[in-house]
CSV table of C-alpha atoms in Angstrom, one decimal:
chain,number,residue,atom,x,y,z
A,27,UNK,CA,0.0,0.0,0.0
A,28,UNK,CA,2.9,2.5,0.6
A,29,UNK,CA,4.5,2.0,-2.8
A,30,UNK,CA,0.9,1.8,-4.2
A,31,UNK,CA,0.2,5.8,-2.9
A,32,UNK,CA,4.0,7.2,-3.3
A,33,UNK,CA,3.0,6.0,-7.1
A,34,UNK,CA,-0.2,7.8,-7.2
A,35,UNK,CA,1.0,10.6,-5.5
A,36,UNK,CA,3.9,10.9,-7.9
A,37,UNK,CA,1.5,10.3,-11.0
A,38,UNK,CA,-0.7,13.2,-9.7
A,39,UNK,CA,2.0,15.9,-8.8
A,40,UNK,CA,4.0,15.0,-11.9
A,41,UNK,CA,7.3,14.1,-10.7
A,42,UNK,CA,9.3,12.7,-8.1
A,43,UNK,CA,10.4,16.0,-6.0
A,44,UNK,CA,6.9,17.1,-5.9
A,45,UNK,CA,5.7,14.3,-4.6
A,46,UNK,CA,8.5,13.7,-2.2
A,47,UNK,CA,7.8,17.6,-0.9
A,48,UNK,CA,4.1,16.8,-0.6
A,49,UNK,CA,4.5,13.5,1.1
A,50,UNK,CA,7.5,14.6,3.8
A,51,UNK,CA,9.9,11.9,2.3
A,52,UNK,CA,13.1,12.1,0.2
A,53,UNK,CA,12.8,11.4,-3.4
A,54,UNK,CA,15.2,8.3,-3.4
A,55,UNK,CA,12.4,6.7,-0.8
A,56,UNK,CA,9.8,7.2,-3.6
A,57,UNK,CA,11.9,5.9,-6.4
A,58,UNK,CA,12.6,2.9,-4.6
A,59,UNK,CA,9.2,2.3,-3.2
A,60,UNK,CA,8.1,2.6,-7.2
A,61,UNK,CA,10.8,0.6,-8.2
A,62,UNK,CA,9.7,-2.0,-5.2
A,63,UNK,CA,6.2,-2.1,-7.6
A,64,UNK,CA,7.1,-2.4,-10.7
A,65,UNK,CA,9.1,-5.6,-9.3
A,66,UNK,CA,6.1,-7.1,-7.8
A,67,UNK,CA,4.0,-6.2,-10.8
A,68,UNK,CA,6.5,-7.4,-13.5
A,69,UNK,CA,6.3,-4.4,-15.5
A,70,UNK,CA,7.6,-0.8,-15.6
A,71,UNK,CA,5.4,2.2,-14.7
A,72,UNK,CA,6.8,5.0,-15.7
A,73,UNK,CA,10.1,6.6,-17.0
A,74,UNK,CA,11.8,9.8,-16.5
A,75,UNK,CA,11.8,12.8,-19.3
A,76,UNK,CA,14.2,15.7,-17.3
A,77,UNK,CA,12.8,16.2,-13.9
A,78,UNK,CA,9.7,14.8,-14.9
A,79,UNK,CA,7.9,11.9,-15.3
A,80,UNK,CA,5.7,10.3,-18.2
A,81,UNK,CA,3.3,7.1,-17.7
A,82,UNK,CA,3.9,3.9,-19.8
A,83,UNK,CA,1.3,1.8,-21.6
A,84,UNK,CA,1.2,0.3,-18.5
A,85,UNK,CA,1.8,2.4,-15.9
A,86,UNK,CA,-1.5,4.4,-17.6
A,87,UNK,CA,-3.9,1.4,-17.1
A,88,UNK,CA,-3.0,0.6,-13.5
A,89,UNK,CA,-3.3,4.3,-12.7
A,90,UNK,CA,-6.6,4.6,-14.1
A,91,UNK,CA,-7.6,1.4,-12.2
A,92,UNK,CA,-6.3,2.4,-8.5
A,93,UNK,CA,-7.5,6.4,-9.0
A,94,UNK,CA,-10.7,6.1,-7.5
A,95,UNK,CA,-10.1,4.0,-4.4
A,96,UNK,CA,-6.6,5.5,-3.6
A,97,UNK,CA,-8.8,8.9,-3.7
A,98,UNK,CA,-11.8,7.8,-1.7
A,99,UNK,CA,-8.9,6.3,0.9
A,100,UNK,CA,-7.6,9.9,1.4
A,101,UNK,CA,-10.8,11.6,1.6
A,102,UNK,CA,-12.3,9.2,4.2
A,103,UNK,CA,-9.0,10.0,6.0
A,104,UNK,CA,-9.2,13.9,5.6
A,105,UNK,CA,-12.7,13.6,7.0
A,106,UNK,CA,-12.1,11.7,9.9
A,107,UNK,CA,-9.1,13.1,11.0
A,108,UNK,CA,-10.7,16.8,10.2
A,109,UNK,CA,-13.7,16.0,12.4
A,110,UNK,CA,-11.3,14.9,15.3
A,111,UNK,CA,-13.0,11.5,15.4
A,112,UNK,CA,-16.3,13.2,15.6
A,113,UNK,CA,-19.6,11.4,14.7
A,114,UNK,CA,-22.2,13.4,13.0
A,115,UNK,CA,-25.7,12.2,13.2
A,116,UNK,CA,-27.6,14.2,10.4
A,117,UNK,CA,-31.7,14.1,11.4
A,118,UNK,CA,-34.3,15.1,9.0
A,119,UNK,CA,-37.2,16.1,10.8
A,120,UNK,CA,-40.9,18.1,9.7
A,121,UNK,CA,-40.4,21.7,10.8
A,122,UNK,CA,-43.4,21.7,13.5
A,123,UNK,CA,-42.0,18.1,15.0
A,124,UNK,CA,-38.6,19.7,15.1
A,125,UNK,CA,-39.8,22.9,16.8
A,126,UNK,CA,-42.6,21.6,19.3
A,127,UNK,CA,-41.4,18.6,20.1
A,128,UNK,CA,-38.1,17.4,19.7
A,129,UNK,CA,-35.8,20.4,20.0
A,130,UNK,CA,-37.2,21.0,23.6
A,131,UNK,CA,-36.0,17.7,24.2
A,132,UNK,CA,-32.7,17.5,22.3
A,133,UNK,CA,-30.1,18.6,25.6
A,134,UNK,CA,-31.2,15.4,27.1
A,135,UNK,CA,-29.6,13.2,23.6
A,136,UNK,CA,-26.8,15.8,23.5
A,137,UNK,CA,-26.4,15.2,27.3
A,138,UNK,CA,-25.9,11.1,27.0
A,139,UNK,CA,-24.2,11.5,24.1
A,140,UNK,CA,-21.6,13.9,24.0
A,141,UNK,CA,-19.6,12.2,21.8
A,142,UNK,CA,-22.1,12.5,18.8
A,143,UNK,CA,-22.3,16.3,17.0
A,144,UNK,CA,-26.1,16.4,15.6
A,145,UNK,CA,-27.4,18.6,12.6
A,146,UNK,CA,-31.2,19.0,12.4
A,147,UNK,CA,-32.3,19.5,9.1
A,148,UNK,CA,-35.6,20.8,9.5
A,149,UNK,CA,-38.4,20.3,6.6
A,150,UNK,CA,-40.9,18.3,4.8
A,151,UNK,CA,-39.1,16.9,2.3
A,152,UNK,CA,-39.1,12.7,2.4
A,153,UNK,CA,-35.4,12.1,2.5
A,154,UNK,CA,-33.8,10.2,-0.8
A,155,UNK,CA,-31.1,7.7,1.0
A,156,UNK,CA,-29.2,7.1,-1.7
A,157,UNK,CA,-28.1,10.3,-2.9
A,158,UNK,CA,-28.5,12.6,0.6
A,159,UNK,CA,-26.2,12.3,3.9
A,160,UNK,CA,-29.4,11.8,6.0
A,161,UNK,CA,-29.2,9.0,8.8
A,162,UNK,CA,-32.8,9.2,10.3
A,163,UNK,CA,-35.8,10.7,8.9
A,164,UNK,CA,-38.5,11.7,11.1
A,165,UNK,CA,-41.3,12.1,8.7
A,166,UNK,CA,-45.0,13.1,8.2
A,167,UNK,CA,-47.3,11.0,6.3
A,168,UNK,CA,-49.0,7.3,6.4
A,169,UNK,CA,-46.2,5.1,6.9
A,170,UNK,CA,-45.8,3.5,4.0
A,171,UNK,CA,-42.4,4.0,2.5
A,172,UNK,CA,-41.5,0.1,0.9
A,173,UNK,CA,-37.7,-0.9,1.7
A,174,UNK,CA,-37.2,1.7,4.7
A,175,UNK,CA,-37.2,0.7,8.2
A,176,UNK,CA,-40.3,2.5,9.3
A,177,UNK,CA,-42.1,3.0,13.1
A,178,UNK,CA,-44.7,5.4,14.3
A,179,UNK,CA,-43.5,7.2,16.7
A,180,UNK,CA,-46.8,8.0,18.8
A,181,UNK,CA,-50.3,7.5,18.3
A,182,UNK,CA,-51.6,11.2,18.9
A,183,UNK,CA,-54.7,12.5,19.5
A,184,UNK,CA,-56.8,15.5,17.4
A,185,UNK,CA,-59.4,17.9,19.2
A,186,UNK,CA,-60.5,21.3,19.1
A,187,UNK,CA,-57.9,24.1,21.1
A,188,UNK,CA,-58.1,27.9,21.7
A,189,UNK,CA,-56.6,30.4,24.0
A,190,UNK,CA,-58.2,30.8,27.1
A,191,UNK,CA,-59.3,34.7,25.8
A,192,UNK,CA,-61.2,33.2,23.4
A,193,UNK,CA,-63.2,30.7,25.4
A,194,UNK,CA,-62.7,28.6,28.9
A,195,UNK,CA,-62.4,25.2,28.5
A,196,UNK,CA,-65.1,22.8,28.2
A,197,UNK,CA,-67.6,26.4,28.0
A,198,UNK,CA,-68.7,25.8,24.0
A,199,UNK,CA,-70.8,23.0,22.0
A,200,UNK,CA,-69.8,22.5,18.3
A,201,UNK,CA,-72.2,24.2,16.9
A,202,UNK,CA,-70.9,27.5,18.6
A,203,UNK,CA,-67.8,27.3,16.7
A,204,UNK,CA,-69.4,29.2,13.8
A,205,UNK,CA,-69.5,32.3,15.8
A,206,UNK,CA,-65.5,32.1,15.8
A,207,UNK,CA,-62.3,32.2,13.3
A,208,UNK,CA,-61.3,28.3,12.5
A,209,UNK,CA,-57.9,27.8,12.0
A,210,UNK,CA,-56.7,25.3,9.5
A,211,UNK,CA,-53.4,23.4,9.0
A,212,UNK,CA,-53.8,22.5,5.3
A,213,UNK,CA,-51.3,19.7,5.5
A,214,UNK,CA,-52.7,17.7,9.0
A,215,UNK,CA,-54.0,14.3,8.9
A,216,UNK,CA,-57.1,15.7,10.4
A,217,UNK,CA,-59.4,18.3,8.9
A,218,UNK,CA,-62.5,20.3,10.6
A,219,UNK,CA,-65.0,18.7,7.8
A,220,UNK,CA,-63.7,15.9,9.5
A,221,UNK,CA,-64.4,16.8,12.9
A,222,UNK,CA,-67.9,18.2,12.5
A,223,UNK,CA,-68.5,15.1,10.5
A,224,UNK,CA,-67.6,13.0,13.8
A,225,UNK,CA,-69.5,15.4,16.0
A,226,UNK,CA,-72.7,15.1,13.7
A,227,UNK,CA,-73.1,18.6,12.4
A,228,UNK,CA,-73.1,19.5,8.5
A,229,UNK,CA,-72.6,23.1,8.2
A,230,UNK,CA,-74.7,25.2,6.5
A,231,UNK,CA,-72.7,28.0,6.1
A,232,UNK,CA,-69.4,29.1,4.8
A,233,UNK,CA,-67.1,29.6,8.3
A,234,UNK,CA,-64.9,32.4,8.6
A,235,UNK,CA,-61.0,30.6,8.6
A,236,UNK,CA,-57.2,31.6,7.9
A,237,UNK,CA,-55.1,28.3,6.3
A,238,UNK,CA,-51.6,27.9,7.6
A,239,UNK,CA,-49.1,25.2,5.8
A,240,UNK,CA,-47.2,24.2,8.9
A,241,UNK,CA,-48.6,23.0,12.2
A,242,UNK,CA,-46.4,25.0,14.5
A,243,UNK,CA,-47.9,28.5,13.2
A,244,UNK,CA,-51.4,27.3,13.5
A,245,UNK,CA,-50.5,26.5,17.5
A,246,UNK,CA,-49.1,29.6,17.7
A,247,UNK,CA,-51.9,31.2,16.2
A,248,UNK,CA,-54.4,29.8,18.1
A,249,UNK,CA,-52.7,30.3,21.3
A,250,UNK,CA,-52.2,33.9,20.2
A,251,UNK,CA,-55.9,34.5,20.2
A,252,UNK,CA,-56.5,34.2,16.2
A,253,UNK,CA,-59.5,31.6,16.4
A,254,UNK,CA,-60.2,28.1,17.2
A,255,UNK,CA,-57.4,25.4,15.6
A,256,UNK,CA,-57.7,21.6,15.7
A,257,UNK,CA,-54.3,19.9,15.9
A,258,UNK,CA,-52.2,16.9,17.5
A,259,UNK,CA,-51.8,17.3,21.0
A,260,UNK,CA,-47.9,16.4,20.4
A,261,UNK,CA,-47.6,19.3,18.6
A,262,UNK,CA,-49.3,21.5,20.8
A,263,UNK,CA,-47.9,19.5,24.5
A,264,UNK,CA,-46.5,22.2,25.8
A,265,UNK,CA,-49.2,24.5,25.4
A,266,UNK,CA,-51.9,22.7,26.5
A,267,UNK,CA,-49.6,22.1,29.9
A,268,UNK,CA,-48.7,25.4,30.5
A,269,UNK,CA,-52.5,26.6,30.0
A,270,UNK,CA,-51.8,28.9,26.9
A,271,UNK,CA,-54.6,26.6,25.0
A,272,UNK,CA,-57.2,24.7,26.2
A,273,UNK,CA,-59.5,22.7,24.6
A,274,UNK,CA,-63.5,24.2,24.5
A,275,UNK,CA,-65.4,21.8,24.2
A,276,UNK,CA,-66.4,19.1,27.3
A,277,UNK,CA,-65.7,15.4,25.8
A,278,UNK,CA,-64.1,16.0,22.8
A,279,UNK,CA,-64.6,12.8,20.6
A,280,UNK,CA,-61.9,10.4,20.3
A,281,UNK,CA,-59.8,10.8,17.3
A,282,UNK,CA,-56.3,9.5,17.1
A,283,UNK,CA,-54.3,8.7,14.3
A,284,UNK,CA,-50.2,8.1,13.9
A,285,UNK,CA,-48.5,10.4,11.5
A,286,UNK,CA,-45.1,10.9,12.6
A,287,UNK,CA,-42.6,8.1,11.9
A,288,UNK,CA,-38.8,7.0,12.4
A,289,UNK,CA,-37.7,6.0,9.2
A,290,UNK,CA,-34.1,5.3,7.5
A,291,UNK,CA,-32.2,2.5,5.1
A,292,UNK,CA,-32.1,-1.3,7.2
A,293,UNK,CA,-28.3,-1.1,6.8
A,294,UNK,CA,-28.4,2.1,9.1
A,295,UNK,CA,-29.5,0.5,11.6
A,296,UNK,CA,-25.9,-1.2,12.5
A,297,UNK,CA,-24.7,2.2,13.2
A,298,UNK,CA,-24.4,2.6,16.9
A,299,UNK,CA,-25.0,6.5,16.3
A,300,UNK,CA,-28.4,5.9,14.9
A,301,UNK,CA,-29.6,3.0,17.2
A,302,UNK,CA,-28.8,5.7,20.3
A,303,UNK,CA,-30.8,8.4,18.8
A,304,UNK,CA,-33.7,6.0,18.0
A,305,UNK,CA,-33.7,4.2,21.2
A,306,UNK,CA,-33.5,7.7,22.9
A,307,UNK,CA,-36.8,8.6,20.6
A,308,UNK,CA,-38.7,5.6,22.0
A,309,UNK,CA,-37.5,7.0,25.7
A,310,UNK,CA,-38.9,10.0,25.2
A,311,UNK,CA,-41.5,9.1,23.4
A,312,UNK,CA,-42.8,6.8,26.7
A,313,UNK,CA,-41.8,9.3,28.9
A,314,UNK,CA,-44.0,11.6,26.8
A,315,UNK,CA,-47.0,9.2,26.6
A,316,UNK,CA,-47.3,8.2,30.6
A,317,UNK,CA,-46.6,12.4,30.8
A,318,UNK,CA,-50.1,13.0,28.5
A,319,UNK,CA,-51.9,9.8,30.3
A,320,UNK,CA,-51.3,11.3,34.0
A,321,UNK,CA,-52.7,14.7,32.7
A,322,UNK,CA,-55.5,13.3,31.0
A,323,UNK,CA,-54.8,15.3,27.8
């Protein structure tokens, strides 16, 4: 392997001193670690024209053949030895799952895993593994993604919430929410047609609403006073617990559904990296759960 990159290195910087200077060695080390090769190969590589060198036949063909993986050797090395040893696990994660519920819970990973430096990449594009430097996708939809390792992450429930300005908990019936703004999230699993259709009320009129295209700003909205939303209660967790929205309506009906998911390539799942981040998911993700079960919500 040493005469194998002294070649290569002399091929690429042209001659012998050059590649002596850029490797830290003398040039008669590098002529006779080339000269070692040719032996062993039974051929000759290249000759010298002045202080330069030129390829033979030869010498051209087995270049072209070790290029690539001598290259990809160097820059695994210049990575790893850049990055101190570092691991970097990349996370793809819907913006509104990323804001309201796993970045408030992130120092606790970062905490038992100092060693690991994590990038969040925060949106709702589905993640192509084969051409993106993504280990985990945390991603909204129905679950089915063939080949993929996939699990839901939490079943979550769907009810009605404002800000206590707009109405006390448990104080309105259904058919009051006509009298007040409805807030939609165009992209939730959940829609109010679907809601009043569970409820048993077909609306005869035309509501007043404002449409949002990512949960988080309708939570935000609706705890800022704007009108009446319906959304996950993992999305809107800490809200609901620290009173900024409540929910107006007594018994809410039951819907549930599961629409955020762990997903990534089988094969990831032998890196120790992303088996601590995804058993720290189902941690919190329990911890979560017997959280929302003691309060009820």
């Amino acid at each position: 392997m040493r005469a194998i990159s002294m070649f290569h290195a002399t091929v690429k910087a042209g001659s012998i001193s050059s590649a002596a200077q850029e490797l830290g060695v003398t040039p008669s080390a590098i002529s006779q670690q080339i000269h070692s090769l040719e032996l062993f190969l039974g051929t000759s590589l290249m000759v010298k024209v002045g202080r330069q060198v030129k390829l033979t036949e030869a010498g051209e063909r087995y270049f072209e053949m070790i290029s690539n993986g001598v290259d990809q050797i160097a820059e695994a090395t210049h990575r790893l030895r850049g990055h101190r040893a570092a691991t970097v696990l990349t996370v793809r994660a819907a913006p509104t799952l990323s804001t309201k519920w796993l970045l408030p819970r992130l120092g606790s990973f970062i905490g038992k895993h100092p060693q690991i430096d994590v990038r969040i990449d925060g949106t709702n594009e589905p993640t192509n593994f084969d051409r993106e430097d993504v280990d985990v996708d945390l991603r909204h939809g129905e679950g089915r993604w063939p080949g993929l390792f996939v699990e839901g992450l939490a079943e979550e429930r769907f009810f009605p919430v404002c800000s206590p300005s707009i109405a006390a908990a448990g104080s309105l019936q259904p058919a009051d929410f006509f009298r007040h703004r409805l807030i939609h999230s165009v992209k939730s699993a959940v829609q109010w047609n679907h809601w009043f259709a569970t409820v048993g009320i077909s609306p005869e009129q035309r509501w007043q609403r404002v449409l949002f295209d990512r949960s988080h700003m309708v939570v935000d909205a609706a705890a800022g006073g704007l009108g009446i939303a319906l959304e996950s209660n993992m999305m809107m967790w800490h809200e609901l617990r620290d009173g900024r929205l409540v929910c107006p309506v007594p018994n809410p009906p039951p819907i549930t559904a599961v629409t955020q998911w762990i997903v990534c390539p089988p094969d990831r799942l032998r890196l120790s990296k992303v088996r601590s981040f995804i058993e720290w998911l189902r941690a919190e993700r329990d911890a979560w759960l017997a959280e929302v079960a003691a309060a009820g919500s």
